[in-house]
Amino acid sequence: MNVRDALNAAVEVLEPAGVESPRLDAEILLGHALGVSRTELYAEPEREISESEEERLRGFVERRARREPVAYILGEWGFRRLTLAVDARVLIPRPETEVVVERCLERLARLEAPRVLDVGTGSGAIALALADEHPGASVIATDISADALSLARENRDRLGLGGRVELVLGHFDARLPGPFDLVVSNPPYVRPEDFESLQPEIRLYEPREAVVGVGAHAAVARRARELLRPGGWLVFECGDEQAGEVSETLRSLGYGEVTASRDLAGRDRVVEGCWRP
Ligand SMILES: C[S@@+](CC[C@H](N)C(=O)[O-])C[C@H]1O[C@@H](n2cnc3c(N)ncnc32)[C@H](O)[C@@H]1O
């Protein structure tokens, strides 16, 4: 079998399984099975693949056809400038969360050595990207899941950010040594009644406690009032159509300069406010 035939065969399995982008996923999985980039696949459509490579590809395609996310099959995912290890212990970092990091960096730009708190860190995506992109930042990152924290630790240590990112097991409400210049959180925000309508990739594979949550923004915002220095910023990711409600929560808790920013698809997904008691 050559590369072209292998791709066509994979698409024939993925398409009827309801996978949203069967050709793209087939290319990624074949590249992974062969240890080459997608560009290299295009360059050599006639390249013969060995039986063991075909076997590897078949395993990946079967997993994808059961709707396991590509990121878990690869075991890693790109986020900002980093490649993070990901598996079923953590939510896969999303493109909209890169906008959250962007907003945080903007708020931290004029500070030489800011202290940051990332609440619900999962894979460590936000905390690690901030430490990577702001060389003076020191970050405390919390999560209620010991499993998530163990993966965040692996990512942190592999990236050599151990000296600047501290990982702490704890609830949203945890009392931590402040003051912080910025508190950021992408908390679980899917309503329980919406869970069944999510794609199988999320519903069947991602940790439910990372996805489903009610009132998390308010809980974090309430605690952040005690943790932020006056003039410090709270930055949230929120769900589609939640920006208005989350903005209102921040205003009612005494935050000022509350604004929403759009994700790459043009939807308001990041809400931030300044703590000026
Ligand atoms: C939506 S995920 C975000 C993960 C990561 N920050 C990101 O943006 O990719 C939410 C995270 O919050 C954590 N979490 C859920 N409930 C929590 C709680 N009560 N206290 C602290 N963390 C919690 C979950 O374990 C999960 O890792």
Coordinates of C-alpha atoms and ligand atoms in Angstrom, one line a residue:
M1 CA 0.0 0.0 0.0
N2 CA 1.3 3.5 -0.8
V3 CA 0.6 6.8 1.0
R4 CA -2.3 7.8 -1.3
D5 CA -4.1 4.4 -0.9
A6 CA -3.5 4.5 2.9
L7 CA -5.1 8.0 3.1
N8 CA -8.1 7.0 1.0
A9 CA -8.6 3.8 3.0
A10 CA -8.5 5.9 6.3
V11 CA -11.0 8.4 5.0
E12 CA -13.4 5.6 4.1
V13 CA -13.4 4.5 7.7
L14 CA -13.5 8.0 9.3
E15 CA -16.2 9.6 7.1
P16 CA -19.0 7.2 7.9
A17 CA -18.0 7.3 11.6
G18 CA -19.1 11.0 11.6
V19 CA -15.6 12.5 12.0
E20 CA -15.8 16.2 11.1
S21 CA -12.6 16.5 9.0
P22 CA -11.8 13.0 7.8
R23 CA -9.1 13.8 5.2
L24 CA -7.2 16.2 7.5
D25 CA -7.4 13.7 10.4
A26 CA -6.3 10.8 8.1
E27 CA -3.2 12.9 7.0
I28 CA -2.3 13.7 10.6
L29 CA -2.7 10.1 11.7
L30 CA -0.7 8.8 8.8
G31 CA 2.0 11.3 9.4
H32 CA 2.1 10.2 13.0
A33 CA 2.3 6.5 12.0
L34 CA 5.2 7.2 9.7
G35 CA 6.9 9.8 11.8
V36 CA 6.8 12.4 9.0
S37 CA 5.1 15.8 8.5
R38 CA 2.0 16.3 6.4
T39 CA 4.1 18.2 3.9
E40 CA 6.3 15.2 3.5
L41 CA 3.2 13.0 2.8
Y42 CA 2.2 15.4 0.0
A43 CA 5.7 15.2 -1.5
E44 CA 5.6 11.4 -1.7
P45 CA 2.1 10.1 -2.5
E46 CA 3.7 7.0 -4.1
R47 CA 5.8 6.1 -1.1
E48 CA 5.2 2.5 -0.1
I49 CA 4.4 2.0 3.6
S50 CA 5.5 -1.1 5.5
E51 CA 3.2 -3.6 7.2
S52 CA 4.1 -2.4 10.7
E53 CA 3.4 1.3 9.6
E54 CA 0.1 0.1 8.2
E55 CA -0.7 -1.7 11.5
R56 CA 0.1 1.5 13.5
L57 CA -2.2 3.5 11.2
R58 CA -5.0 1.0 11.5
G59 CA -4.8 1.3 15.3
F60 CA -5.0 5.1 15.2
V61 CA -7.8 5.1 12.7
E62 CA -9.9 2.7 14.8
R63 CA -9.5 4.9 17.8
R64 CA -10.4 8.0 15.8
A65 CA -13.4 6.2 14.3
R66 CA -14.6 5.7 17.9
R67 CA -14.3 9.5 18.1
E68 CA -11.3 9.7 20.4
P69 CA -9.8 13.2 19.8
V70 CA -6.8 13.4 17.5
A71 CA -4.8 15.1 20.3
Y72 CA -5.1 12.1 22.7
I73 CA -4.1 9.8 19.9
L74 CA -1.0 11.9 19.2
G75 CA -0.4 12.4 22.9
E76 CA 0.5 16.0 22.4
W77 CA -1.0 19.2 21.2
G78 CA 0.3 22.7 20.2
F79 CA -0.6 25.7 22.3
R80 CA 0.9 29.1 21.6
R81 CA 4.7 28.4 21.2
L82 CA 4.6 25.2 23.2
T83 CA 3.9 21.5 22.5
L84 CA 2.1 20.1 25.5
A85 CA 1.6 16.4 26.4
V86 CA -2.1 15.7 26.6
D87 CA -4.1 12.7 27.6
A88 CA -7.5 11.8 29.1
R89 CA -6.4 13.4 32.5
V90 CA -6.8 16.9 31.0
L91 CA -8.9 19.0 28.7
I92 CA -7.3 19.6 25.3
P93 CA -6.2 23.2 25.1
R94 CA -8.4 25.1 22.7
P95 CA -7.5 27.9 20.2
E96 CA -9.8 30.4 22.1
T97 CA -7.7 29.9 25.2
E98 CA -4.7 31.3 23.2
V99 CA -6.7 34.5 23.1
V100 CA -7.0 34.4 26.9
V101 CA -3.1 34.2 27.1
E102 CA -2.9 37.1 24.6
R103 CA -5.1 39.3 26.9
C104 CA -3.1 38.3 30.0
L105 CA 0.2 39.2 28.3
E106 CA -1.3 42.6 27.3
R107 CA -2.2 43.3 30.9
L108 CA 1.2 42.1 32.2
A109 CA 3.3 43.9 29.5
R110 CA 4.4 46.8 31.7
L111 CA 5.3 44.7 34.7
E112 CA 8.8 43.4 35.1
A113 CA 8.1 40.5 37.5
P114 CA 4.4 39.9 37.8
R115 CA 2.8 37.3 40.0
V116 CA 0.0 35.4 38.3
L117 CA -2.5 32.8 39.5
D118 CA -4.0 30.3 37.0
V119 CA -7.1 28.6 38.5
G120 CA -8.0 25.2 37.0
T121 CA -4.8 24.8 35.1
G122 CA -5.4 21.3 33.5
S123 CA -2.5 20.5 31.2
G124 CA -0.9 23.7 32.5
A125 CA -1.5 25.4 29.2
I126 CA -2.2 29.0 30.3
A127 CA 0.3 29.0 33.2
L128 CA 3.1 27.6 31.1
A129 CA 2.4 29.8 28.1
L130 CA 2.5 32.9 30.3
A131 CA 5.8 31.8 31.9
D132 CA 7.2 31.0 28.5
E133 CA 6.2 34.3 26.9
H134 CA 6.7 36.7 29.9
P135 CA 10.3 35.9 31.1
G136 CA 9.8 37.8 34.4
A137 CA 6.4 36.2 35.4
S138 CA 6.1 33.7 38.2
V139 CA 2.9 31.7 38.3
I140 CA 0.9 29.6 40.8
A141 CA -1.4 27.2 39.0
T142 CA -4.1 25.2 40.8
D143 CA -6.4 22.4 40.0
I144 CA -8.8 20.2 41.9
S145 CA -7.6 17.1 39.9
A146 CA -4.5 15.4 41.1
D147 CA -4.4 13.6 37.8
A148 CA -4.4 16.8 35.8
L149 CA -1.7 18.3 38.1
S150 CA 0.6 15.3 37.5
L151 CA 0.4 15.9 33.7
A152 CA 0.9 19.7 34.2
R153 CA 4.0 18.8 36.2
E154 CA 5.3 16.6 33.4
N155 CA 4.8 19.5 31.0
R156 CA 6.3 22.1 33.3
D157 CA 9.4 20.0 34.0
R158 CA 10.0 19.0 30.3
L159 CA 9.8 22.7 29.3
G160 CA 12.2 23.7 32.1
L161 CA 9.7 26.1 33.7
G162 CA 9.9 24.4 37.2
G163 CA 11.5 27.5 38.8
R164 CA 8.7 29.8 37.8
V165 CA 5.5 27.7 37.8
E166 CA 4.3 26.3 41.1
L167 CA 1.5 23.7 41.0
V168 CA -0.9 23.5 43.9
L169 CA -3.8 21.0 44.5
G170 CA -6.8 23.0 45.4
H171 CA -10.4 24.1 44.9
F172 CA -11.4 27.4 43.2
D173 CA -11.8 28.8 46.7
A174 CA -8.2 27.9 47.9
R175 CA -6.6 30.6 50.0
L176 CA -3.2 31.3 48.4
P177 CA -0.4 33.7 49.3
G178 CA -1.3 36.9 47.4
P179 CA -1.2 39.5 46.3
F180 CA -1.3 38.7 42.6
D181 CA -1.1 41.1 39.7
L182 CA -3.4 38.9 37.6
V183 CA -5.7 36.0 38.2
V184 CA -6.7 34.0 35.1
S185 CA -9.1 31.1 34.8
N186 CA -10.7 28.9 32.1
P187 CA -13.1 27.1 34.5
P188 CA -15.6 24.4 33.5
Y189 CA -18.6 26.2 32.1
V190 CA -20.8 23.9 30.1
R191 CA -24.2 23.6 31.8
P192 CA -25.1 20.0 32.9
E193 CA -28.3 20.1 30.7
D194 CA -26.1 20.8 27.6
F195 CA -23.7 17.9 28.2
E196 CA -25.5 15.3 26.2
S197 CA -25.6 17.6 23.1
L198 CA -21.8 17.9 23.0
Q199 CA -19.7 16.1 20.4
P200 CA -18.7 12.6 21.3
E201 CA -15.0 13.7 21.3
I202 CA -15.8 15.8 24.4
R203 CA -18.6 13.8 26.0
L204 CA -16.9 10.4 25.8
Y205 CA -13.2 11.3 26.3
E206 CA -12.5 14.6 28.0
P207 CA -12.7 14.7 31.8
R208 CA -16.3 15.7 32.7
E209 CA -15.1 17.8 35.7
A210 CA -13.1 19.9 33.3
V211 CA -16.1 20.5 31.1
V212 CA -19.2 20.8 33.2
G213 CA -19.6 23.5 35.8
V214 CA -22.1 26.0 37.1
G215 CA -21.2 29.2 39.0
A216 CA -17.4 28.7 38.6
H217 CA -16.8 32.2 37.3
A218 CA -18.5 33.8 40.3
A219 CA -16.7 31.5 42.7
V220 CA -13.3 32.4 41.2
A221 CA -14.1 36.1 40.9
R222 CA -15.2 36.3 44.6
R223 CA -12.0 34.7 45.9
A224 CA -9.9 36.8 43.5
R225 CA -11.0 40.0 45.2
E226 CA -8.9 38.9 48.2
L227 CA -6.0 37.7 46.1
L228 CA -5.5 40.6 43.6
R229 CA -3.6 43.7 44.5
P230 CA -5.6 46.9 43.8
G231 CA -5.3 47.5 40.1
G232 CA -4.8 43.9 39.4
W233 CA -6.7 42.1 36.6
L234 CA -9.0 39.1 36.5
V235 CA -9.2 37.4 33.0
F236 CA -11.8 34.7 32.2
E237 CA -12.6 32.4 29.4
C238 CA -16.3 31.8 29.1
G239 CA -18.7 29.8 26.9
D240 CA -20.5 31.0 23.8
E241 CA -23.2 33.5 24.8
Q242 CA -21.9 33.7 28.4
A243 CA -19.9 36.9 28.1
G244 CA -22.8 39.1 29.1
E245 CA -23.6 37.1 32.2
V246 CA -20.0 36.8 33.3
S247 CA -19.4 40.6 32.7
E248 CA -22.4 41.3 34.9
T249 CA -21.1 39.0 37.6
L250 CA -17.8 40.9 37.6
R251 CA -19.5 44.3 37.8
S252 CA -21.7 43.2 40.6
L253 CA -18.7 42.0 42.6
G254 CA -17.1 45.4 42.3
Y255 CA -14.7 44.9 39.3
G256 CA -14.3 47.9 36.9
E257 CA -13.3 48.4 33.3
V258 CA -15.0 45.1 32.4
T259 CA -14.6 44.3 28.7
A260 CA -15.1 41.3 26.5
S261 CA -12.7 40.1 23.6
R262 CA -13.5 37.9 20.7
D263 CA -12.0 34.6 19.8
L264 CA -10.8 33.8 16.2
A265 CA -14.3 33.0 15.2
G266 CA -15.5 36.4 16.2
R267 CA -17.4 35.3 19.4
D268 CA -17.0 37.1 22.7
R269 CA -15.1 34.4 24.8
V270 CA -12.8 36.3 27.0
V271 CA -14.0 38.7 29.8
E272 CA -11.7 40.8 32.0
G273 CA -12.1 43.2 34.8
C274 CA -9.9 45.3 37.0
W275 CA -10.0 45.1 40.8
R276 CA -10.1 48.6 42.3
P277 CA -11.5 48.3 45.8
Ligands
LIG1 C1 -11.9 23.9 31.2 S1 -10.6 23.1 32.0 C2 -9.2 24.2 31.7 C3 -7.9 23.6 31.6 C4 -6.8 24.6 31.1 N1 -6.7 25.7 32.0 C5 -7.0 25.0 29.7 O1 -7.4 26.2 29.6 O2 -6.9 24.3 28.8 C6 -11.0 23.4 33.7 C7 -10.1 22.9 34.8 O3 -10.6 23.2 36.1 C8 -10.5 22.1 36.9 N2 -11.5 22.2 38.0 C9 -12.8 21.8 37.9 N3 -13.4 22.1 39.1 C10 -12.5 22.7 39.9 C11 -12.6 23.2 41.2 N4 -13.7 23.2 41.9 N5 -11.5 23.8 41.7 C12 -10.3 23.9 41.0 N6 -10.2 23.4 39.7 C13 -11.3 22.8 39.2 C14 -10.6 20.9 36.1 O4 -9.9 19.8 36.7 C15 -9.9 21.3 34.8 O5 -8.6 21.0 34.7

